[in-house]
Short mmCIF file of C-alpha atoms in Angstrom, two decimals:
data_model
loop_
_atom_site.label_atom_id
_atom_site.label_comp_id
_atom_site.label_asym_id
_atom_site.label_seq_id
_atom_site.Cartn_x
_atom_site.Cartn_y
_atom_site.Cartn_z
CA MET A 23 -74.68 -75.71 -11.02
CA THR A 24 -73.14 -72.59 -12.56
CA ALA A 25 -69.51 -72.56 -13.68
CA ARG A 26 -68.61 -70.31 -10.77
CA ALA A 27 -70.38 -72.56 -8.31
CA ALA A 28 -68.48 -75.50 -9.77
CA ASP A 29 -65.21 -73.61 -9.29
CA ARG A 30 -66.11 -72.93 -5.67
CA ALA A 31 -66.81 -76.61 -5.11
CA ARG A 32 -63.45 -77.52 -6.68
CA TYR A 33 -61.52 -75.02 -4.62
CA ASP A 34 -63.24 -76.09 -1.41
CA ARG A 35 -62.44 -79.75 -2.11
CA ALA A 36 -58.87 -78.97 -3.10
CA THR A 37 -58.22 -77.00 0.09
CA ALA A 38 -60.37 -78.99 2.51
CA HIS A 39 -57.21 -80.01 4.39
CA LEU A 40 -55.99 -76.41 4.64
CA ASP A 41 -57.11 -73.80 7.14
CA ALA A 42 -57.87 -70.34 5.80
CA PRO A 43 -56.55 -67.74 5.19
CA VAL A 44 -55.16 -69.45 2.13
CA ALA A 45 -54.18 -68.37 -1.39
CA ILE A 46 -54.40 -70.47 -4.53
CA VAL A 47 -53.59 -70.30 -8.22
CA ASP A 48 -55.80 -72.32 -10.54
CA LEU A 49 -53.25 -73.69 -13.01
CA GLU A 50 -55.80 -74.44 -15.71
CA ALA A 51 -56.91 -70.80 -15.67
CA PHE A 52 -53.29 -69.57 -15.38
CA ASP A 53 -52.23 -71.57 -18.44
CA ALA A 54 -55.32 -70.51 -20.41
CA ASN A 55 -54.53 -66.88 -19.64
CA ALA A 56 -50.95 -67.40 -20.79
CA ASP A 57 -52.26 -68.81 -24.08
CA ASP A 58 -54.51 -65.78 -24.49
CA LEU A 59 -51.60 -63.37 -23.99
CA LEU A 60 -49.59 -65.20 -26.65
CA ARG A 61 -52.53 -65.18 -29.06
CA ARG A 62 -52.98 -61.46 -28.64
CA ALA A 63 -49.24 -60.82 -28.97
CA GLY A 64 -49.42 -62.19 -32.50
CA GLY A 65 -46.02 -63.87 -32.53
CA LYS A 66 -44.06 -61.21 -30.67
CA PRO A 67 -42.37 -62.40 -27.47
CA VAL A 68 -44.02 -61.57 -24.16
CA ARG A 69 -41.80 -60.36 -21.34
CA VAL A 70 -43.33 -61.28 -17.96
CA ALA A 71 -43.86 -58.44 -15.47
CA SER A 72 -42.67 -59.96 -12.22
CA LYS A 73 -44.50 -57.47 -9.98
CA SER A 74 -47.74 -59.05 -11.19
CA VAL A 75 -46.61 -62.59 -10.31
CA ARG A 76 -44.15 -62.38 -7.35
CA CYS A 77 -43.56 -66.11 -7.28
CA ARG A 78 -40.43 -67.67 -8.77
CA ALA A 79 -42.06 -71.02 -9.47
CA LEU A 80 -44.81 -69.41 -11.54
CA LEU A 81 -42.36 -67.15 -13.35
CA GLU A 82 -40.42 -70.27 -14.29
CA ARG A 83 -43.62 -72.04 -15.35
CA VAL A 84 -44.71 -69.33 -17.76
CA LEU A 85 -41.21 -68.70 -19.12
CA ALA A 86 -40.94 -72.39 -19.98
CA ARG A 87 -43.71 -71.83 -22.55
CA GLU A 88 -42.67 -70.96 -26.08
CA GLY A 89 -43.47 -67.32 -26.78
CA PHE A 90 -42.54 -65.93 -23.37
CA ALA A 91 -39.04 -64.47 -23.03
CA GLY A 92 -37.47 -62.51 -20.22
CA VAL A 93 -38.62 -60.86 -17.02
CA MET A 94 -39.56 -57.25 -16.36
CA SER A 95 -38.58 -56.66 -12.72
CA PHE A 96 -39.53 -53.86 -10.35
CA THR A 97 -36.51 -53.22 -8.11
CA LEU A 98 -32.78 -53.58 -8.59
CA ALA A 99 -32.49 -55.89 -5.58
CA GLU A 100 -35.10 -58.17 -7.12
CA SER A 101 -33.32 -58.02 -10.48
CA LEU A 102 -30.03 -59.23 -8.98
CA TRP A 103 -31.79 -61.94 -6.99
CA LEU A 104 -33.53 -63.23 -10.11
CA ALA A 105 -30.31 -63.14 -12.10
CA ARG A 106 -28.52 -65.11 -9.39
CA SER A 107 -31.43 -67.57 -9.43
CA GLY A 108 -30.87 -68.36 -13.09
CA PHE A 109 -33.03 -65.83 -14.94
CA GLU A 110 -30.82 -64.69 -17.81
CA ASP A 111 -32.78 -61.73 -19.19
CA VAL A 112 -34.05 -59.26 -16.60
CA LEU A 113 -35.22 -55.78 -17.53
CA LEU A 114 -35.61 -53.44 -14.56
CA ALA A 115 -38.71 -51.41 -15.41
CA TYR A 116 -38.06 -48.47 -13.09
CA PRO A 117 -35.01 -46.31 -12.32
CA SER A 118 -33.22 -47.19 -9.10
CA ALA A 119 -31.23 -45.27 -6.51
CA ASP A 120 -29.91 -48.44 -4.82
CA ARG A 121 -26.19 -47.66 -4.66
CA ALA A 122 -25.23 -50.88 -2.89
CA ARG A 123 -26.88 -53.02 -5.58
CA TYR A 124 -25.32 -50.95 -8.36
CA ALA A 125 -21.94 -51.70 -6.82
CA GLU A 126 -22.78 -55.41 -7.00
CA LEU A 127 -24.05 -55.13 -10.58
CA THR A 128 -20.98 -53.34 -11.89
CA ALA A 129 -18.59 -55.76 -10.20
CA ASP A 130 -20.11 -59.01 -11.47
CA PRO A 131 -19.92 -60.01 -15.17
CA LYS A 132 -22.82 -62.47 -14.86
CA LEU A 133 -25.14 -59.90 -13.30
CA ALA A 134 -24.09 -57.17 -15.72
CA SER A 135 -24.87 -59.38 -18.71
CA ALA A 136 -28.26 -60.53 -17.36
CA VAL A 137 -29.70 -57.26 -16.04
CA THR A 138 -30.71 -54.16 -17.99
CA VAL A 139 -31.46 -51.04 -15.96
CA MET A 140 -33.91 -48.23 -16.76
CA ILE A 141 -32.90 -44.59 -17.13
CA ASP A 142 -34.54 -41.37 -18.28
CA ASP A 143 -32.06 -38.80 -16.94
CA PRO A 144 -28.25 -38.35 -17.15
CA ALA A 145 -28.24 -37.88 -13.36
CA GLN A 146 -29.07 -41.56 -13.04
CA LEU A 147 -25.83 -42.36 -14.89
CA ASP A 148 -23.97 -40.15 -12.42
CA LEU A 149 -25.47 -42.10 -9.53
CA ILE A 150 -24.45 -45.43 -11.05
CA ASP A 151 -20.89 -44.26 -11.69
CA ALA A 152 -20.61 -42.93 -8.14
CA ALA A 153 -21.76 -46.30 -6.82
CA ARG A 154 -19.38 -48.45 -8.85
CA ASP A 155 -16.79 -48.81 -6.06
CA GLY A 156 -14.24 -50.03 -8.58
CA GLY A 157 -16.66 -52.16 -10.60
CA GLY A 158 -15.86 -51.83 -14.27
CA GLU A 159 -18.57 -53.89 -15.95
CA VAL A 160 -20.52 -52.24 -18.76
CA VAL A 161 -24.07 -51.45 -17.63
CA ARG A 162 -26.85 -52.27 -20.05
CA VAL A 163 -29.39 -49.46 -20.12
CA CYS A 164 -32.90 -49.05 -21.47
CA LEU A 165 -34.34 -45.61 -22.20
CA GLU A 166 -37.91 -44.95 -21.10
CA LEU A 167 -40.25 -42.88 -23.24
CA ASP A 168 -43.12 -40.91 -21.71
CA THR A 169 -46.27 -42.26 -23.35
CA SER A 170 -48.74 -39.72 -22.02
CA LEU A 171 -51.17 -38.10 -24.41
CA LYS A 172 -50.81 -34.33 -24.34
CA LEU A 173 -53.70 -32.18 -25.55
CA LEU A 174 -54.37 -28.46 -25.91
CA GLY A 175 -50.73 -27.63 -26.32
CA GLY A 176 -49.71 -29.72 -23.34
CA ARG A 177 -52.17 -28.10 -20.94
CA VAL A 178 -54.02 -31.43 -20.62
CA ARG A 179 -52.09 -34.61 -19.89
CA VAL A 180 -53.52 -38.15 -19.93
CA GLY A 181 -51.24 -40.85 -18.59
CA ALA A 182 -48.90 -41.71 -15.75
CA ARG A 183 -46.15 -39.34 -14.68
CA ARG A 184 -43.15 -41.47 -15.49
CA SER A 185 -40.32 -40.47 -17.81
CA PRO A 186 -39.59 -36.80 -18.64
CA LEU A 187 -38.62 -37.87 -22.17
CA HIS A 188 -41.53 -37.22 -24.51
CA SER A 189 -40.15 -36.36 -27.94
CA PRO A 190 -37.86 -38.32 -30.27
CA ALA A 191 -35.23 -35.59 -29.91
CA GLU A 192 -35.24 -35.85 -26.11
CA VAL A 193 -34.78 -39.63 -26.15
CA ALA A 194 -32.07 -39.41 -28.81
CA ASP A 195 -30.22 -36.78 -26.76
CA LEU A 196 -30.12 -39.15 -23.79
CA ALA A 197 -28.96 -41.97 -26.06
CA ARG A 198 -26.07 -39.74 -27.16
CA SER A 199 -25.23 -38.99 -23.53
CA VAL A 200 -24.98 -42.72 -22.88
CA ALA A 201 -22.94 -43.34 -26.02
CA ARG A 202 -20.38 -40.72 -24.99
CA ARG A 203 -19.99 -42.22 -21.55
CA PRO A 204 -17.66 -45.18 -20.90
CA GLY A 205 -19.18 -48.08 -19.01
CA PHE A 206 -22.71 -47.89 -20.44
CA GLU A 207 -24.51 -49.27 -23.48
CA VAL A 208 -27.99 -48.49 -24.80
CA VAL A 209 -29.70 -51.80 -25.56
CA GLY A 210 -33.41 -51.01 -25.34
CA VAL A 211 -36.29 -48.57 -25.39
CA MET A 212 -39.38 -48.99 -23.23
CA ALA A 213 -42.73 -47.21 -23.37
CA TYR A 214 -45.54 -48.29 -21.06
CA GLU A 215 -48.91 -46.91 -22.12
CA GLY A 216 -50.63 -47.30 -18.76
CA HIS A 217 -53.58 -45.11 -19.74
CA VAL A 218 -54.35 -47.70 -22.43
CA ALA A 219 -53.12 -50.95 -20.90
CA GLY A 220 -54.17 -50.29 -17.32
CA VAL A 221 -57.51 -48.48 -17.54
CA GLY A 222 -60.72 -50.42 -18.05
CA ASP A 223 -62.93 -49.23 -20.90
CA ALA A 224 -66.17 -50.97 -19.91
CA VAL A 225 -66.93 -50.00 -16.32
CA ALA A 226 -70.24 -51.46 -15.14
CA GLY A 227 -72.91 -48.81 -14.63
CA ARG A 228 -70.85 -46.02 -16.22
CA PRO A 229 -71.54 -46.12 -19.96
CA LEU A 230 -70.64 -42.49 -20.68
CA ARG A 231 -67.34 -42.70 -18.85
CA SER A 232 -66.57 -46.00 -20.58
CA ARG A 233 -67.21 -44.47 -24.00
CA ALA A 234 -65.01 -41.50 -23.13
CA VAL A 235 -62.22 -43.88 -22.08
CA ARG A 236 -62.50 -45.81 -25.35
CA LEU A 237 -62.29 -42.60 -27.38
CA MET A 238 -59.30 -41.42 -25.36
CA GLN A 239 -57.53 -44.74 -25.74
CA ALA A 240 -58.09 -44.85 -29.49
CA ALA A 241 -56.59 -41.37 -29.84
CA ALA A 242 -53.71 -42.26 -27.51
CA ARG A 243 -52.87 -45.41 -29.47
CA ARG A 244 -52.73 -43.51 -32.76
CA GLU A 245 -50.56 -40.74 -31.36
CA LEU A 246 -48.20 -43.07 -29.54
CA ALA A 247 -47.71 -45.46 -32.47
CA GLU A 248 -46.49 -42.59 -34.64
CA ARG A 249 -44.31 -41.06 -31.92
CA ARG A 250 -42.86 -44.38 -30.76
CA ALA A 251 -41.80 -45.24 -34.30
CA ALA A 252 -40.06 -41.87 -34.61
CA VAL A 253 -38.33 -42.39 -31.26
CA VAL A 254 -37.01 -45.79 -32.30
CA ARG A 255 -35.68 -44.39 -35.58
CA ALA A 256 -33.92 -41.59 -33.70
CA VAL A 257 -32.39 -43.93 -31.13
CA ARG A 258 -31.24 -46.45 -33.74
CA ALA A 259 -29.37 -43.64 -35.48
CA VAL A 260 -27.33 -43.28 -32.28
CA ALA A 261 -27.36 -46.92 -31.10
CA PRO A 262 -27.68 -49.16 -34.18
CA GLY A 263 -27.25 -52.25 -31.98
CA LEU A 264 -30.54 -51.63 -30.17
CA GLU A 265 -31.74 -55.07 -29.03
CA PHE A 266 -35.38 -54.51 -28.10
CA VAL A 267 -38.29 -52.09 -28.01
CA ASN A 268 -40.68 -52.96 -25.20
CA GLY A 269 -44.25 -51.78 -24.92
CA GLY A 270 -47.73 -52.64 -23.85
CA GLY A 271 -49.37 -54.24 -20.87
CA THR A 272 -52.11 -56.78 -20.31
CA GLY A 273 -54.88 -54.45 -21.45
CA SER A 274 -53.22 -53.40 -24.71
CA VAL A 275 -51.30 -56.46 -25.90
CA GLN A 276 -52.84 -56.82 -29.35
CA HIS A 277 -52.78 -53.08 -30.08
CA THR A 278 -49.15 -52.61 -29.09
CA ALA A 279 -48.06 -55.79 -30.86
CA ALA A 280 -49.49 -54.39 -34.11
CA GLU A 281 -46.85 -51.62 -34.12
CA ASP A 282 -43.87 -52.46 -36.33
CA ALA A 283 -41.50 -50.54 -34.06
CA VAL A 284 -42.28 -52.73 -31.04
CA THR A 285 -40.28 -55.94 -30.76
CA GLU A 286 -41.66 -57.36 -27.50
CA ILE A 287 -44.70 -56.99 -25.23
CA ALA A 288 -44.76 -56.66 -21.45
CA ALA A 289 -47.56 -58.37 -19.52
CA GLY A 290 -48.09 -60.00 -16.17
CA SER A 291 -51.47 -59.23 -14.62
CA GLY A 292 -53.17 -61.14 -17.41
CA LEU A 293 -51.85 -64.38 -15.91
CA TYR A 294 -53.75 -63.96 -12.63
CA VAL A 295 -56.58 -61.71 -13.97
CA PRO A 296 -57.43 -59.69 -10.84
CA ARG A 297 -60.72 -57.83 -10.53
CA LEU A 298 -59.49 -54.59 -12.17
CA PHE A 299 -59.33 -56.49 -15.45
CA ASP A 300 -63.04 -57.25 -15.47
CA ASN A 301 -63.69 -53.88 -17.11
CA TYR A 302 -62.09 -54.41 -20.51
CA THR A 303 -63.57 -54.95 -23.95
CA SER A 304 -60.23 -56.00 -25.46
CA PHE A 305 -59.99 -59.39 -23.74
CA ARG A 306 -61.62 -61.77 -21.29
CA GLY A 307 -59.41 -63.73 -18.95
CA ARG A 308 -60.13 -66.33 -16.30
CA PRO A 309 -59.55 -65.45 -12.63
CA ALA A 310 -56.61 -67.63 -11.63
CA ALA A 311 -55.41 -66.23 -8.30
CA LEU A 312 -57.79 -66.20 -5.34
CA PHE A 313 -57.60 -66.17 -1.58
CA ALA A 314 -60.01 -67.53 1.01
CA GLN A 315 -60.91 -66.22 4.44
CA PRO A 316 -62.70 -68.35 7.06
CA VAL A 317 -66.14 -67.64 8.44
CA VAL A 318 -65.66 -66.99 12.16
CA ARG A 319 -69.00 -65.38 13.13
CA ARG A 320 -72.67 -65.45 12.15
CA PRO A 321 -73.94 -62.15 13.58
CA GLY A 322 -77.45 -62.38 12.16
CA VAL A 323 -79.67 -63.31 9.26
CA GLY A 324 -78.00 -62.62 5.94
CA ALA A 325 -74.63 -61.87 7.49
CA VAL A 326 -71.37 -63.61 8.26
CA THR A 327 -68.02 -62.33 9.44
CA VAL A 328 -64.75 -63.60 8.01
CA LEU A 329 -61.29 -63.22 9.49
CA GLY A 330 -59.29 -60.37 7.90
CA GLY A 331 -59.40 -59.64 4.21
CA GLY A 332 -58.59 -55.94 4.26
CA TYR A 333 -56.00 -56.12 1.50
CA PRO A 334 -56.40 -52.91 -0.53
CA ALA A 335 -54.48 -52.47 -3.75
CA SER A 336 -52.15 -49.61 -4.59
CA GLY A 337 -53.32 -46.61 -6.59
CA ALA A 338 -55.82 -43.85 -5.97
CA ALA A 339 -58.01 -44.92 -3.04
CA GLY A 340 -61.48 -46.11 -3.99
CA LYS A 341 -63.84 -49.05 -3.87
CA ASP A 342 -62.23 -50.53 -6.95
CA ARG A 343 -59.03 -51.03 -4.90
CA LEU A 344 -60.68 -53.49 -2.52
CA PRO A 345 -60.72 -57.26 -2.95
CA VAL A 346 -64.10 -58.55 -4.04
CA PRO A 347 -65.85 -61.54 -2.40
CA CYS A 348 -66.64 -63.76 -5.37
CA LEU A 349 -67.51 -67.26 -4.10
CA PRO A 350 -70.16 -68.00 -3.06
CA GLU A 351 -71.74 -65.52 -5.44
CA GLY A 352 -73.91 -62.77 -4.04
CA LEU A 353 -71.94 -61.60 -1.00
CA ARG A 354 -71.10 -57.94 -0.49
CA TYR A 355 -69.38 -55.73 2.05
CA ASP A 356 -71.20 -53.94 4.83
CA PRO A 357 -70.82 -50.32 3.63
CA GLN A 358 -70.21 -49.17 7.21
CA GLU A 359 -67.21 -51.47 7.67
CA GLY A 360 -65.84 -52.53 4.28
CA ALA A 361 -62.86 -54.88 4.18
CA GLY A 362 -61.44 -55.01 7.69
CA GLU A 363 -57.98 -55.38 9.09
CA VAL A 364 -59.01 -58.34 11.27
CA GLN A 365 -62.69 -58.92 10.62
CA THR A 366 -64.85 -58.36 7.55
CA PRO A 367 -68.65 -58.60 7.74
CA LEU A 368 -70.28 -59.84 4.53
CA LEU A 369 -73.95 -59.44 3.67
CA GLY A 370 -76.28 -61.31 1.34
CA THR A 371 -78.57 -64.32 1.26
CA PRO A 372 -75.68 -66.78 0.59
CA ALA A 373 -74.45 -65.95 4.10
CA ASP A 374 -77.26 -68.05 5.60
CA ASP A 375 -75.80 -71.20 4.03
CA LEU A 376 -72.31 -70.62 5.40
CA LEU A 377 -71.13 -72.34 8.57
CA ILE A 378 -68.37 -71.46 11.00
CA GLY A 379 -65.09 -72.54 9.35
CA ASP A 380 -66.39 -72.38 5.77
CA LYS A 381 -64.27 -70.53 3.24
CA VAL A 382 -65.27 -67.37 1.38
CA TRP A 383 -63.20 -66.82 -1.76
CA PHE A 384 -61.98 -63.37 -2.82
CA ARG A 385 -60.20 -61.85 -5.79
CA HIS A 386 -57.63 -59.13 -5.20
CA ALA A 387 -58.00 -55.87 -7.11
CA LYS A 388 -54.48 -56.18 -8.53
CA ALA A 389 -52.33 -59.18 -9.36
CA GLY A 390 -49.01 -59.65 -7.60
CA GLU A 391 -49.85 -57.57 -4.55
CA LEU A 392 -51.79 -60.55 -3.21
CA CYS A 393 -48.43 -62.29 -2.74
CA GLU A 394 -47.32 -59.64 -0.26
CA ARG A 395 -49.97 -61.07 2.10
CA PHE A 396 -49.19 -64.78 1.74
CA ASP A 397 -46.05 -66.86 2.17
CA THR A 398 -47.24 -69.64 -0.12
CA LEU A 399 -49.48 -70.26 -3.11
CA HIS A 400 -51.27 -73.60 -3.38
CA LEU A 401 -51.42 -74.68 -7.01
CA VAL A 402 -54.75 -76.28 -7.90
CA GLU A 403 -55.34 -78.69 -10.75
CA GLY A 404 -58.88 -80.01 -11.02
CA ASP A 405 -60.03 -80.46 -7.45
CA ALA A 406 -56.64 -81.11 -5.88
CA VAL A 407 -53.65 -79.11 -4.69
CA THR A 408 -50.75 -80.54 -6.68
CA ALA A 409 -47.99 -78.28 -5.37
CA THR A 410 -47.33 -75.59 -2.81
CA VAL A 411 -44.79 -72.94 -3.76
CA PRO A 412 -43.37 -69.91 -1.94
CA THR A 413 -44.13 -66.36 -2.93
CA TYR A 414 -41.38 -63.75 -2.81
CA ARG A 415 -42.48 -63.12 0.77
CA GLY A 416 -42.24 -66.82 1.51
CA GLU A 417 -38.63 -66.75 0.32
CA GLY A 418 -37.91 -63.90 2.70
CA HIS A 419 -38.10 -61.05 0.20
CA THR A 420 -40.33 -57.99 0.30
CA PHE A 421 -38.65 -55.81 -2.29
CA LEU A 422 -41.10 -52.92 -1.89
#
């Protein structure tokens, strides 16, 4: 029996009492992935990206491990909810325009001390001040640096369109704007190199593209390391009390951690290891989060139909955004139907061994987005479910 076949047998035994659709997290794989992130971080603390987990119980589990510190959240509403739930260090990774939540933040000393908000434009400070509604608490702010690689005099850009702040002078100017403004304090700098951390460099069947990606990423790392260090020096000249410099992502942990200017690493997807992280040379994780759909039809030889499963991931539309049927091995989508809203035909010889009611296990393309489809995660240890915990959705929250 192969290792993957053994995993399937374990998961089937563990969930035999549960009807599909069902989602699980294999805690042995989850903990092994956490260990790998810490190893690659080389002693620098890892801040957990909550959008890639979306389950309070699992955030608490990983943060209980030495080496993990703080949460990187994705909306202001989530940030306040986490802070009220006992998370003491929450960095909001994206600017917000949520005036009602800013009013809450600026009126509550506990929230204001636990939550750091992201800015890259003085207009965001104006919005916060306009939302205060009498709240006088000092707002902790983090400045986001654009990490994109610009070539040919800026005519070619590689990287996500995030912050408009690209140069050390631009970031320092914003730091000065904050310093001159009552009610705000610069405490951090963040730079997420998504074109390095979030792009696979070993795509199956595409060797030339993979080599081009590796060359691009090597150039991007060199350029960003030099520029990030200059940015941090410039900001510290304005805000000598700077508390942290955050960088990285699951795909670039060891490279970002090697930079002296970086004080902490952000990562989250590496805990679940969704299918998009199969295409990396920098690390190998263990799939920890899976979901199962039940076989409901046997339309012919070499074919079964499962209920639902059409859970595409965000990003540019493409086949790589679809979940992948992984257990039993050897199943594939019908190219005429793909992953369906209510029914999904699957083709392949393993289909002939599947019976009505059997489970087919899938991996989502991304990490936390799976939790937007399920209220609960069943935590598997060995061949048993040892706990069932709510996702954000199961606690009544869909923040985006």
